[in-house]
Protein backbone atom coordinates (compact mmCIF):
# COMPACT_ATOMS: atom_id res chain seq x y z
CA UNK A 1 0.00 0.00 0.00
CA UNK A 2 1.37 3.41 -0.94
CA UNK A 3 1.00 6.35 1.40
CA UNK A 4 1.06 9.82 -0.14
CA UNK A 5 1.92 13.23 1.23
CA UNK A 6 -0.04 16.20 -0.07
CA UNK A 7 2.22 19.17 -0.65
CA UNK A 8 0.96 22.73 -0.27
CA UNK A 9 0.33 22.96 -4.01
CA UNK A 10 -2.13 20.06 -3.84
CA UNK A 11 -0.04 17.42 -5.49
CA UNK A 12 0.49 13.91 -4.13
CA UNK A 13 3.98 12.56 -3.48
CA UNK A 14 4.50 9.04 -2.15
CA UNK A 15 6.27 8.82 1.20
CA UNK A 16 8.46 6.13 -0.43
CA UNK A 17 9.84 8.66 -2.90
CA UNK A 18 13.35 10.09 -2.42
CA UNK A 19 13.38 13.81 -3.17
CA UNK A 20 16.40 15.91 -2.32
CA UNK A 21 15.37 18.71 0.02
CA UNK A 22 15.89 21.78 -2.13
CA UNK A 23 14.01 24.93 -3.05
CA UNK A 24 15.17 24.18 -6.62
CA UNK A 25 12.59 21.37 -7.00
CA UNK A 26 8.92 22.26 -7.53
CA UNK A 27 5.67 20.45 -8.34
CA UNK A 28 2.58 21.79 -10.09
CA UNK A 29 -0.94 21.49 -8.72
CA UNK A 30 -2.57 18.11 -9.25
CA UNK A 31 0.63 16.18 -10.01
CA UNK A 32 1.20 12.69 -8.58
CA UNK A 33 4.58 11.09 -7.87
CA UNK A 34 4.38 7.33 -7.22
CA UNK A 35 6.61 5.27 -4.86
CA UNK A 36 10.33 4.67 -5.44
CA UNK A 37 10.97 7.76 -7.58
CA UNK A 38 14.29 9.57 -7.05
CA UNK A 39 14.51 13.31 -7.78
CA UNK A 40 17.76 15.20 -7.17
CA UNK A 41 19.71 18.24 -8.32
CA UNK A 42 23.24 19.57 -8.05
CA UNK A 43 22.17 23.19 -8.42
CA UNK A 44 19.82 23.36 -11.41
CA UNK A 45 16.06 23.64 -11.06
CA UNK A 46 13.69 20.72 -11.57
CA UNK A 47 10.17 21.91 -12.34
CA UNK A 48 7.33 19.45 -12.73
CA UNK A 49 4.20 21.02 -14.21
CA UNK A 50 0.52 20.74 -13.33
CA UNK A 51 -1.41 17.46 -13.51
CA UNK A 52 1.64 15.29 -14.24
CA UNK A 53 1.78 11.59 -13.38
CA UNK A 54 5.18 10.13 -12.58
CA UNK A 55 5.09 6.35 -12.16
CA UNK A 56 7.26 4.23 -9.88
CA UNK A 57 11.00 3.58 -10.24
CA UNK A 58 11.80 6.77 -12.18
CA UNK A 59 14.94 8.87 -11.75
CA UNK A 60 14.97 12.60 -12.53
CA UNK A 61 18.33 14.28 -12.04
CA UNK A 62 20.19 17.41 -13.12
CA UNK A 63 23.48 19.16 -12.63
CA UNK A 64 23.77 22.94 -12.85
CA UNK A 65 21.16 23.45 -15.64
CA UNK A 66 17.38 23.13 -15.38
CA UNK A 67 15.09 20.19 -16.13
CA UNK A 68 11.65 21.51 -17.03
CA UNK A 69 8.69 19.13 -17.35
CA UNK A 70 5.53 20.76 -18.73
CA UNK A 71 1.89 20.26 -17.74
CA UNK A 72 -0.08 17.04 -18.36
CA UNK A 73 2.99 14.83 -18.81
CA UNK A 74 2.59 11.10 -18.21
CA UNK A 75 5.76 9.16 -17.39
CA UNK A 76 5.55 5.34 -17.29
CA UNK A 77 7.71 3.25 -14.89
CA UNK A 78 11.50 2.96 -14.95
CA UNK A 79 12.26 6.16 -16.90
CA UNK A 80 15.56 8.02 -16.46
CA UNK A 81 15.66 11.77 -17.17
CA UNK A 82 19.16 13.27 -17.01
CA UNK A 83 20.03 16.96 -17.16
CA UNK A 84 23.76 16.31 -16.84
CA UNK A 85 26.34 13.57 -17.36
CA UNK A 86 29.99 12.66 -16.79
CA UNK A 87 32.71 13.83 -19.15
CA UNK A 88 34.89 11.02 -20.50
CA UNK A 89 36.52 12.26 -23.73
CA UNK A 90 40.16 12.64 -22.58
CA UNK A 91 42.17 9.43 -22.55
CA UNK A 92 45.00 10.91 -20.49
CA UNK A 93 42.71 11.99 -17.61
CA UNK A 94 40.81 9.60 -15.34
CA UNK A 95 37.07 9.74 -16.02
CA UNK A 96 36.42 10.49 -12.34
CA UNK A 97 38.57 13.64 -12.66
CA UNK A 98 37.01 14.99 -15.88
CA UNK A 99 33.98 16.51 -14.19
CA UNK A 100 30.44 16.74 -15.48
CA UNK A 101 28.62 18.36 -18.37
CA UNK A 102 25.50 20.37 -17.56
CA UNK A 103 23.03 20.81 -20.41
CA UNK A 104 19.60 20.53 -18.80
CA UNK A 105 16.55 19.55 -20.84
CA UNK A 106 12.96 20.50 -21.55
CA UNK A 107 9.87 18.31 -21.87
CA UNK A 108 6.81 20.10 -23.29
CA UNK A 109 3.12 19.88 -22.43
CA UNK A 110 0.82 16.87 -23.10
CA UNK A 111 3.61 14.30 -23.45
CA UNK A 112 3.46 10.52 -23.01
CA UNK A 113 6.74 8.81 -22.11
CA UNK A 114 6.70 4.99 -22.27
CA UNK A 115 8.35 2.58 -19.84
CA UNK A 116 12.13 2.13 -19.71
CA UNK A 117 12.90 5.34 -21.64
CA UNK A 118 16.18 7.24 -21.16
CA UNK A 119 16.18 10.98 -21.90
CA UNK A 120 19.71 12.35 -22.17
CA UNK A 121 21.00 15.87 -21.38
CA UNK A 122 20.29 18.63 -23.88
CA UNK A 123 17.04 17.11 -25.22
CA UNK A 124 13.97 19.14 -26.10
CA UNK A 125 10.70 17.23 -26.42
CA UNK A 126 8.02 19.24 -28.22
CA UNK A 127 4.39 19.60 -27.19
CA UNK A 128 2.14 16.57 -27.70
CA UNK A 129 4.95 14.10 -28.46
CA UNK A 130 4.86 10.39 -27.62
CA UNK A 131 8.04 8.50 -26.70
CA UNK A 132 7.81 4.72 -27.27
CA UNK A 133 8.83 2.26 -24.55
CA UNK A 134 12.53 1.42 -24.37
CA UNK A 135 13.64 4.46 -26.38
CA UNK A 136 16.79 6.52 -25.84
CA UNK A 137 16.12 10.20 -26.60
CA UNK A 138 19.30 12.01 -27.63
CA UNK A 139 18.13 15.31 -29.14
CA UNK A 140 15.15 17.23 -30.50
CA UNK A 141 11.69 15.61 -30.68
CA UNK A 142 9.34 17.78 -32.82
CA UNK A 143 5.82 18.58 -31.54
CA UNK A 144 3.11 15.93 -32.04
CA UNK A 145 5.51 13.26 -33.28
CA UNK A 146 5.76 9.65 -32.15
CA UNK A 147 9.33 8.47 -31.66
CA UNK A 148 10.82 5.11 -30.73
CA UNK A 149 14.09 3.24 -30.84
CA UNK A 150 17.71 3.59 -29.81
CA UNK A 151 18.36 6.34 -30.62
CA UNK A 152 14.75 7.53 -30.86
CA UNK A 153 13.58 8.31 -34.41
CA UNK A 154 10.25 9.56 -35.75
CA UNK A 155 7.92 6.65 -36.55
CA UNK A 156 4.66 8.60 -36.84
CA UNK A 157 2.69 11.75 -36.11
CA UNK A 158 -0.34 12.45 -33.95
CA UNK A 159 -3.36 13.70 -35.88
């Protein structure tokens, strides 16, 4: 049984969710965050819009840039949304010492994100898009398109 905490903006967040205590993380009215979600930031803002549904076992993380999730976004289980990543390009420097890149990302309004999707730093997902299960999003997703695959490519359009 999941127990939820109602935040002052009238959204429901499971008590089994791990959210870093930060004034950089905000939730819109009517949003629901299911159990076992992890949300953390290293300085950038994470904004989750109104009436969003974030299923269990998701991870939303950012570095110094913002992750913006619009209104009416549905995120299926086991999705990873990354606003930053590790640098690894230099062979003569240990990966652990190369630092991080901070690109942030933006997810528009009225989006459906399928299970097991990975959204990488720097992505912009346009309004009304659908991301198929198991996809890896690496860049721009135009509005009202349906994308799937690794990397995600356009397979259709919403009418």
